Coordinates of C-alpha atoms and ligand atoms in Angstrom, one line a residue:
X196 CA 33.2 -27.0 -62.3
X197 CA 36.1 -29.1 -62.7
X198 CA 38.2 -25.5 -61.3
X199 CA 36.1 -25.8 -58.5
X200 CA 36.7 -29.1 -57.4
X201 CA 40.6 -29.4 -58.4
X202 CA 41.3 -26.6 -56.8
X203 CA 39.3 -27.9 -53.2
X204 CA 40.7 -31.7 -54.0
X205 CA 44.1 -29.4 -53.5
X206 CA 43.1 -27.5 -50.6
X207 CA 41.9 -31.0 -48.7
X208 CA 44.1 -33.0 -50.1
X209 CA 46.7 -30.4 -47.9
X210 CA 45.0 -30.7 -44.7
X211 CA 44.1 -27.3 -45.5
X212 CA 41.2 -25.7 -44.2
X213 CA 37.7 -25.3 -46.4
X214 CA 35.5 -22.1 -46.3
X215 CA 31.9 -22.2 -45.6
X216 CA 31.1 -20.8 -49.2
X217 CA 33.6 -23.6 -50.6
X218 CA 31.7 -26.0 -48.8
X219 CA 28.7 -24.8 -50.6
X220 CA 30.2 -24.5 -54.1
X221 CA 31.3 -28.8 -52.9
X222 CA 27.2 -29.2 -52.1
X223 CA 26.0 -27.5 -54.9
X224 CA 28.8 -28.6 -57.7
X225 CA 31.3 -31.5 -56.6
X226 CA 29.9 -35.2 -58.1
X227 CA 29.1 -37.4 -55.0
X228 CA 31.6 -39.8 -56.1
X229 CA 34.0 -36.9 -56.1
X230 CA 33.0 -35.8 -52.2
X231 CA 33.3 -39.2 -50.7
X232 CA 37.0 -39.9 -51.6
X233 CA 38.1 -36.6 -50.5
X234 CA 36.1 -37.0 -47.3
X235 CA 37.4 -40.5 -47.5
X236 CA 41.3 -39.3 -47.6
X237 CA 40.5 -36.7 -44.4
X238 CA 39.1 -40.0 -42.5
X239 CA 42.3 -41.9 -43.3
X240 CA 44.6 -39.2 -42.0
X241 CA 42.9 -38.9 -39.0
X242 CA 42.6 -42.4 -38.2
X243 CA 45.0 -44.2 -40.4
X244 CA 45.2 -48.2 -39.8
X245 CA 41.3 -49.1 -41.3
X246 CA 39.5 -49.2 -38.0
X247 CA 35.9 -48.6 -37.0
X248 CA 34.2 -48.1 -34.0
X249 CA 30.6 -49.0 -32.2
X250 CA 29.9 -49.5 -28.7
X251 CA 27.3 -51.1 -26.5
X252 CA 24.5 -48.8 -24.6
X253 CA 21.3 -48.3 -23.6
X254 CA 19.0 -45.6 -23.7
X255 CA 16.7 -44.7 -21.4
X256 CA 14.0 -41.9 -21.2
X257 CA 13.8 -40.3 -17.8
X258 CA 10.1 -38.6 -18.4
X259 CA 8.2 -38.6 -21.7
X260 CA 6.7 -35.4 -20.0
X261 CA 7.5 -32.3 -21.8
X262 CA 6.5 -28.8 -22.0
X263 CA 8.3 -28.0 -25.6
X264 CA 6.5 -29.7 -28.1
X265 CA 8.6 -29.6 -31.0
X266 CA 6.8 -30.4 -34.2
X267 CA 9.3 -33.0 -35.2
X268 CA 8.7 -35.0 -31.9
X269 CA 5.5 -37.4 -31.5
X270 CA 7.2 -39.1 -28.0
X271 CA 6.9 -36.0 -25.7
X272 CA 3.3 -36.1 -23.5
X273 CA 1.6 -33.5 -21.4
X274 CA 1.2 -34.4 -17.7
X275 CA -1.3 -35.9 -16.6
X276 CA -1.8 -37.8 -20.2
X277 CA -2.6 -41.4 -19.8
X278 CA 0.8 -42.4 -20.6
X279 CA 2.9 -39.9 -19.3
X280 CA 5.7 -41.5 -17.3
X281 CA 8.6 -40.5 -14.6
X282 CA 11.2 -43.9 -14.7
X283 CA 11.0 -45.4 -11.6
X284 CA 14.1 -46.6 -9.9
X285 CA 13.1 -50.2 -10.0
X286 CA 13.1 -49.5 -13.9
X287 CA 17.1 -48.0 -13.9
X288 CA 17.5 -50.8 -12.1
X289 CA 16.3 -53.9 -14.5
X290 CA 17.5 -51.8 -17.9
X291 CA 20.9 -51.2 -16.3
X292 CA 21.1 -54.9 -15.2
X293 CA 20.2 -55.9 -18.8
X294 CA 23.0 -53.5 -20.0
X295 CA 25.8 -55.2 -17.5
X296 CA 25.0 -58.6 -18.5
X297 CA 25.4 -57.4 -22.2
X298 CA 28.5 -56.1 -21.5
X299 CA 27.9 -52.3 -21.7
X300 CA 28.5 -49.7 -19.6
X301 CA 26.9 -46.4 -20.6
X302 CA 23.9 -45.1 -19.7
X303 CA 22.0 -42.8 -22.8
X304 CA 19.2 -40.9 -20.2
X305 CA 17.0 -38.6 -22.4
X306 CA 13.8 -37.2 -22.4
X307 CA 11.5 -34.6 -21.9
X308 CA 11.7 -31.2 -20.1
X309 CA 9.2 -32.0 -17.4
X310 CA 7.9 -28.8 -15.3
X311 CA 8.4 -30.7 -12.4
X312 CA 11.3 -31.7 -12.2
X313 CA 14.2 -29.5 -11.0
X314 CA 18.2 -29.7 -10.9
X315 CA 17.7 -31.6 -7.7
X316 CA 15.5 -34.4 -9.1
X317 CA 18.6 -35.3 -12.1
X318 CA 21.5 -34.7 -9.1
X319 CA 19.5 -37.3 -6.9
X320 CA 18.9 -39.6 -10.0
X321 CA 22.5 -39.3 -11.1
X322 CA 23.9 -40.1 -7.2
X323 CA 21.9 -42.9 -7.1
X324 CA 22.7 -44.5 -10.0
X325 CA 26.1 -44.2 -9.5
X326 CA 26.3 -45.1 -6.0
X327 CA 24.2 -48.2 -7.0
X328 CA 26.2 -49.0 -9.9
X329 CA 30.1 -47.4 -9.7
X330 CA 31.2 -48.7 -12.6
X331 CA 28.1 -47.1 -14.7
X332 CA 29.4 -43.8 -17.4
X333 CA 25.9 -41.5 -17.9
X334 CA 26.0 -39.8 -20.9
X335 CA 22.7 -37.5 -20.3
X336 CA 20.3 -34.7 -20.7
X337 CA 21.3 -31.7 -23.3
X338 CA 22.0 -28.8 -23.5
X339 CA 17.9 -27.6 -24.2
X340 CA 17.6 -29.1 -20.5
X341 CA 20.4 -27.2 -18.9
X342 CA 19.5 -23.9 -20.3
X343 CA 15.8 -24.6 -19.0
X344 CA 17.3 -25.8 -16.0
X345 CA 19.1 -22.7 -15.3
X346 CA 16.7 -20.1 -16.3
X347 CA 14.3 -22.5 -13.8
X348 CA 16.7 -22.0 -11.1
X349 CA 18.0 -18.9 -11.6
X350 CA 21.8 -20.2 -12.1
X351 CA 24.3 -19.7 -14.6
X352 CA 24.8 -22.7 -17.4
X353 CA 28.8 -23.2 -15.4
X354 CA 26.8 -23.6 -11.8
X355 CA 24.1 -26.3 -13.6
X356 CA 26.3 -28.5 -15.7
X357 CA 29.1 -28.6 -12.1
X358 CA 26.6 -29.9 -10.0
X359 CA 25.5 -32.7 -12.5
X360 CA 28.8 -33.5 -13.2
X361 CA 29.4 -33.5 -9.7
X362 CA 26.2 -35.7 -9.1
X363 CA 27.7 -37.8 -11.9
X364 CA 27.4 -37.0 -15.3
X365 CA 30.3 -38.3 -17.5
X366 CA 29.4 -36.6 -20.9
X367 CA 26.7 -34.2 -22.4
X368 CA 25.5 -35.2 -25.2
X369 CA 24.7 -33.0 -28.4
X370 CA 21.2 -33.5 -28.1
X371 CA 18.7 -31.0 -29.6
X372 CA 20.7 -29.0 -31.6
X373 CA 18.9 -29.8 -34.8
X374 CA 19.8 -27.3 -36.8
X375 CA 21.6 -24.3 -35.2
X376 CA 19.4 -22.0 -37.0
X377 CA 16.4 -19.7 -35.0
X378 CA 14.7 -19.4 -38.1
X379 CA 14.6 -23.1 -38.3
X380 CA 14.3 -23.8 -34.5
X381 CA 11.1 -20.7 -34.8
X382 CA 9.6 -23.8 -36.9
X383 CA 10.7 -27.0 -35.8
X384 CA 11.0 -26.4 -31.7
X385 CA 10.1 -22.8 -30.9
X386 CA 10.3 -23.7 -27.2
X387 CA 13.4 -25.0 -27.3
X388 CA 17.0 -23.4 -26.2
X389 CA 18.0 -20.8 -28.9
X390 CA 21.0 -21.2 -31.0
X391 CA 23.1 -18.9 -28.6
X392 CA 21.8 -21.0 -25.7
X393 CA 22.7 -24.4 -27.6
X394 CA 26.2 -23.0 -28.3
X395 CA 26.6 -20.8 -24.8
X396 CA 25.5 -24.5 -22.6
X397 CA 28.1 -26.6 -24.9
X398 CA 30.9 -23.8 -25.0
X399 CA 30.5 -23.8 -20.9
X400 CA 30.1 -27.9 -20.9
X401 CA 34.1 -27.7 -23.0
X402 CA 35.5 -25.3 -20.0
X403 CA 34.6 -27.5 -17.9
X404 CA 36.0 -30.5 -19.8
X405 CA 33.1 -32.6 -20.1
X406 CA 33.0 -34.2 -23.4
X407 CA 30.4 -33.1 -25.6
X408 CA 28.9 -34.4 -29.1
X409 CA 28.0 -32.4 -31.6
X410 CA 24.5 -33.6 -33.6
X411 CA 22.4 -32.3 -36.7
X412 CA 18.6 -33.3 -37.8
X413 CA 18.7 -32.8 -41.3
X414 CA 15.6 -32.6 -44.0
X415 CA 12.7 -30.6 -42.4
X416 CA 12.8 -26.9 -43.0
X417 CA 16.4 -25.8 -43.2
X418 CA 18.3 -25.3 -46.3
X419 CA 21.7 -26.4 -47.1
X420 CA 23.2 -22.9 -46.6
X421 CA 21.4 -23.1 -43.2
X422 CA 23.2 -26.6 -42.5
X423 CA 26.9 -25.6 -43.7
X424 CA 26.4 -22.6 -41.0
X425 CA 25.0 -25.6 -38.8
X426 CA 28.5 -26.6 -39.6
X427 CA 30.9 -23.8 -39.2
X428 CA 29.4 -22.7 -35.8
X429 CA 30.3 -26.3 -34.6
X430 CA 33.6 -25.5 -35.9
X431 CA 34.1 -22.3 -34.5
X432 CA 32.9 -23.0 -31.3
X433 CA 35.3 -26.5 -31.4
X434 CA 38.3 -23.9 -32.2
X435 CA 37.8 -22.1 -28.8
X436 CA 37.5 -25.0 -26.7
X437 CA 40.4 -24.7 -24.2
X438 CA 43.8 -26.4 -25.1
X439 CA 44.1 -30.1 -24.1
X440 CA 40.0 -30.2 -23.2
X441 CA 37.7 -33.2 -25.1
X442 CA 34.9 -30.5 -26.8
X443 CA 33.6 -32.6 -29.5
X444 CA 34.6 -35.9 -29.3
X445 CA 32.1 -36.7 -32.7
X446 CA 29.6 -35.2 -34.8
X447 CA 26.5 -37.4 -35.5
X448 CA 23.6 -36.7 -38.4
X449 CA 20.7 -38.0 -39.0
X450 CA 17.6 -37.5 -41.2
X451 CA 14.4 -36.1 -39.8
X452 CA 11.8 -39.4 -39.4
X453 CA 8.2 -37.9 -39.5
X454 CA 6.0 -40.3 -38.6
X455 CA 3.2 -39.2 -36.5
X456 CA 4.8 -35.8 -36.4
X457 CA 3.2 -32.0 -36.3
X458 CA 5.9 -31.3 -39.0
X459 CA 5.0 -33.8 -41.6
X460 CA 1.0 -34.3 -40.8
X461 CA -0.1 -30.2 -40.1
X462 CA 2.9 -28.4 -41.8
X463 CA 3.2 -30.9 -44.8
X464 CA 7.1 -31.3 -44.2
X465 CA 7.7 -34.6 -44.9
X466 CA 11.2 -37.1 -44.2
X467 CA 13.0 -36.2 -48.0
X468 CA 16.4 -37.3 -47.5
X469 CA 17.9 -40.1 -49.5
X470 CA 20.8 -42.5 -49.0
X471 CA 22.7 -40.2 -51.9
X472 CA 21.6 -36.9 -49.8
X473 CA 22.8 -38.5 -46.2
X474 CA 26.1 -39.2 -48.2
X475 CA 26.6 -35.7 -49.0
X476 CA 25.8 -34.5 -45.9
X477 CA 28.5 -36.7 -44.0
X478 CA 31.1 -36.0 -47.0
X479 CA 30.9 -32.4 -46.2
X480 CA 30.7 -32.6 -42.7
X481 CA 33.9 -34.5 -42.6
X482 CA 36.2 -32.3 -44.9
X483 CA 34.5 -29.2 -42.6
X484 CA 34.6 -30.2 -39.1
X485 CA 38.2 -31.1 -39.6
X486 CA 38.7 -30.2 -35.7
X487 CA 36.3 -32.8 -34.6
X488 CA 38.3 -36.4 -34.2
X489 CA 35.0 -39.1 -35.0
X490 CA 32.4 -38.9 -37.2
X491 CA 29.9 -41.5 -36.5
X492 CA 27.5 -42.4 -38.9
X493 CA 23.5 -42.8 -37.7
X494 CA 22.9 -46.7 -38.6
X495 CA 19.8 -46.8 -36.6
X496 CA 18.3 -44.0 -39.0
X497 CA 19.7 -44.7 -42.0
X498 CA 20.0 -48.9 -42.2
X499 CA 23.1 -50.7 -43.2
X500 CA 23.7 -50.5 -46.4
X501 CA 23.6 -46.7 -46.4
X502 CA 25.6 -46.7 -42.8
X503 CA 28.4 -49.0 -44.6
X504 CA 28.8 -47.2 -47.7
X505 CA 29.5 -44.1 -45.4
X506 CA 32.5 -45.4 -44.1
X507 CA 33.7 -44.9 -47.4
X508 CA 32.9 -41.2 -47.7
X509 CA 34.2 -40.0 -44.2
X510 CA 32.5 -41.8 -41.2
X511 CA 35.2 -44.2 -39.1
X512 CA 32.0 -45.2 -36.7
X513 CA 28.9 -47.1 -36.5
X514 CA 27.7 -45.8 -33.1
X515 CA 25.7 -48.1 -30.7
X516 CA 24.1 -51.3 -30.1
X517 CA 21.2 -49.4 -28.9
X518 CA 19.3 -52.0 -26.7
X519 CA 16.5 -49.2 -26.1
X520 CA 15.5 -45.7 -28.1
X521 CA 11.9 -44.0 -28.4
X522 CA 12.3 -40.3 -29.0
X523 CA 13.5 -41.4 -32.6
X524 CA 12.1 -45.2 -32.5
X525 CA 8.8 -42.8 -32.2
X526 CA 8.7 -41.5 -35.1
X527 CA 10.2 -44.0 -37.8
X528 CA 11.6 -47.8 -38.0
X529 CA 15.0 -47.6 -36.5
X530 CA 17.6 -50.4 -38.0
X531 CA 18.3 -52.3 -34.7
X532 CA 21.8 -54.9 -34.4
X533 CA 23.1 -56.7 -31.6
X534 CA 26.9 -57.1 -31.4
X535 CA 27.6 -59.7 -33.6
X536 CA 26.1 -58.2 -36.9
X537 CA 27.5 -54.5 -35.7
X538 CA 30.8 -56.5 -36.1
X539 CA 29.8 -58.3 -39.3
X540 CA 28.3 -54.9 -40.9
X541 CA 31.8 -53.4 -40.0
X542 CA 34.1 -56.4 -41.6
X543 CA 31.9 -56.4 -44.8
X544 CA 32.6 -52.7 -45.6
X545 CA 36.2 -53.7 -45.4
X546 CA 37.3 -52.8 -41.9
X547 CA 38.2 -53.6 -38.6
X548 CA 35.6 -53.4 -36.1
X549 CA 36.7 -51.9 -32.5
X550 CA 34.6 -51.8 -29.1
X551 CA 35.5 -48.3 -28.1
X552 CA 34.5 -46.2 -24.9
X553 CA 32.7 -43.0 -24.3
X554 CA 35.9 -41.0 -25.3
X555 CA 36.0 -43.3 -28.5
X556 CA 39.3 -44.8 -26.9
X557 CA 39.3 -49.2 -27.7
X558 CA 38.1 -51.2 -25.4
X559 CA 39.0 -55.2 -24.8
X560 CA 36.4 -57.2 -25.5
X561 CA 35.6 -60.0 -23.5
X562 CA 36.0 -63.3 -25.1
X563 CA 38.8 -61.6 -28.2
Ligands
SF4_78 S1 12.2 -33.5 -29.0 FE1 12.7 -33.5 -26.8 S2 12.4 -31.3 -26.2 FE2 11.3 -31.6 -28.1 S3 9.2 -32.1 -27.5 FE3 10.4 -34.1 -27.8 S4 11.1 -34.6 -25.8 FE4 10.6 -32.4 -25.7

């Protein structure tokens, strides 16, 4: 083992590049202890000078109407259900002024793939939120919803994502990719976009030069060969983004919450990830994705003792002061903190807390 190990520490240690199967042998053989200082020594290269990040944002669900039904997901309803919703425009409009007076400036819109609602319906939404509020950065949708979007419109994944960044949209999040696997996605979220489509909607979204993040939901059915592929297609498909284009700004995992869910209460596949698990994961994401910049780590799942101890096994972010979640919130008890404590959580690991932006560029704070 000790072969094994020395002979990565060397590889890493170099800025050299580790193999899929190395990454495995790192999983399966390399002490925790051992993985979170190399991940740790990676971090500090690419973002020497002891900084983290976190931002303020707010999410907001544009329907809770959906046709997939993934068995992970307990927030998604069936029109006409009693508490199916569309957000109404008076509703963008008190969240968003909640957001401002907080300080923030980015929009989180998520939700459900609603039959109903076509590419015009998010271009409207997306020009009238920004022609109500300029200054406002939407970070929205997925790509699940523009590959349903343009196989419901008959367009191509370049034609969808132009006219909703045209409409407005300033980023696409890496929503739904849990793990890029179809024998995985033929369990968890057999409606959902393929792993082709996941990887053919991001690679056009990084042509276009809309910044993109990468995701995983780990622990349900996948295995850990199935989540260093998860890995190396992120990778790969980061490695072909156009010269001088964001791609993926960050990577973000989290553990699969299964309360309520299809997964844990008909399948039996219940939440089985532990703080010493979530370490590993973000250890070996770091020393792989060593083309992605950020690697934030998912306090709202995970809590903050297991989110600060992370910054010390690759992750140089804490992500959001999320004023408002429910696809997640839905299913287990997310760790909320308002700015103050993000700050506080960050100094007590050791470092230096930093607003950042969208891009993950610092931001002055009002009041520093
Ligand atoms: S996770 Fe998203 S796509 Fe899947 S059922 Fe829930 S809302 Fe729909």
């Amino acid at each position: 083992m000790m072969g094994v190990t020395e002979h990565l520490y060397n590889k890493t240690a170099g800025g050299e590049r580790i193999t899929a199967a190395e990454a495995l042998s790192l999983w399966e053989e390399a002490p925790l202890a051992m993985l979170m200082y190399l991940a740790d020594n990676v971090r500090k290269r690419l973002h020497p000078g002891n900084m983290v990040g976190w931002m303020i944002d707010r999410n907001v669900n544009i329907t809770n109407i959906c046709f997939s039904h993934c068995r992970f997901c307990n927030f998604c309803r069936t029109e006409g259900s009693e508490d199916a919703y569309v957000t109404t425009d008076e509703e963008y409009d008190s969240k968003i002024s909640e957001l401002v007076a907080l300080g923030g400036d980015q929009l989180l819109l998520q939700g459900g793939m609603n039959p109903s609602l076509g590419l015009d319906f998010y271009t409207g939404l997306f020009r009238r939120l920004k022609s109500r509020w300029p200054g406002l950065k939407l970070h929205a949708m997925g790509p699940p919803e523009v590959a349903w979007l343009a196989r419901a419109e008959r367009m191509s994944y370049h034609d969808v994502l132009t006219a909703l960044r045209d409409a407005g949209l300033d980023s696409l999040p890496g929503a739904g990719a849990e793990i890029l696997s179809d024998r995985v996605r033929r369990t968890v979220s057999p409606a959902k976009a393929t792993t082709a489509e996941w990887l053919g909607v991001m690679r056009e979204a990084h042509r276009l030069n809309l910044p993109t993040s990468a995701t995983m939901m780990f622990g349900h059915a996948e295995t850990v060969e199935e989540r260093i592929e998860h890995l190396e297609l992120l990778r790969k498909l980061q490695d072909a983004k156009p010269r001088g284009h964001d791609g993926f700004v960050t990577f973000i995992a989290w553990p699969f919450m299964d309360r309520g869910t299809k997964l844990a209460e008909k399948d039996g596949i219940r939440s089985r990830v532990t703080a010493a698990e979530y370490l590993r994961l973000v250890a070996i994401s770091r020393l792989m994705l060593d083309n992605i910049p950020n690697l934030q780590a998912s306090i709202l799942t995970v809590g903050k003792e297991t989110a600060m101890i992370s910054l010390h096994g690759g992750a140089n972010d804490l992500g959001s002061v999320m004023i408002e979640e429910n696809v997640v919130s839905a299913a287990g008890d997310p760790f909320r903190v308002d700015p103050e404590t993000m700050k506080q959580i960050i100094t007590d690991a050791g470092f230096i807390p930093v607003r950042r932006d969208q891009r993950y560029l610092p931001v002055e704070e009002q009041g520093n």
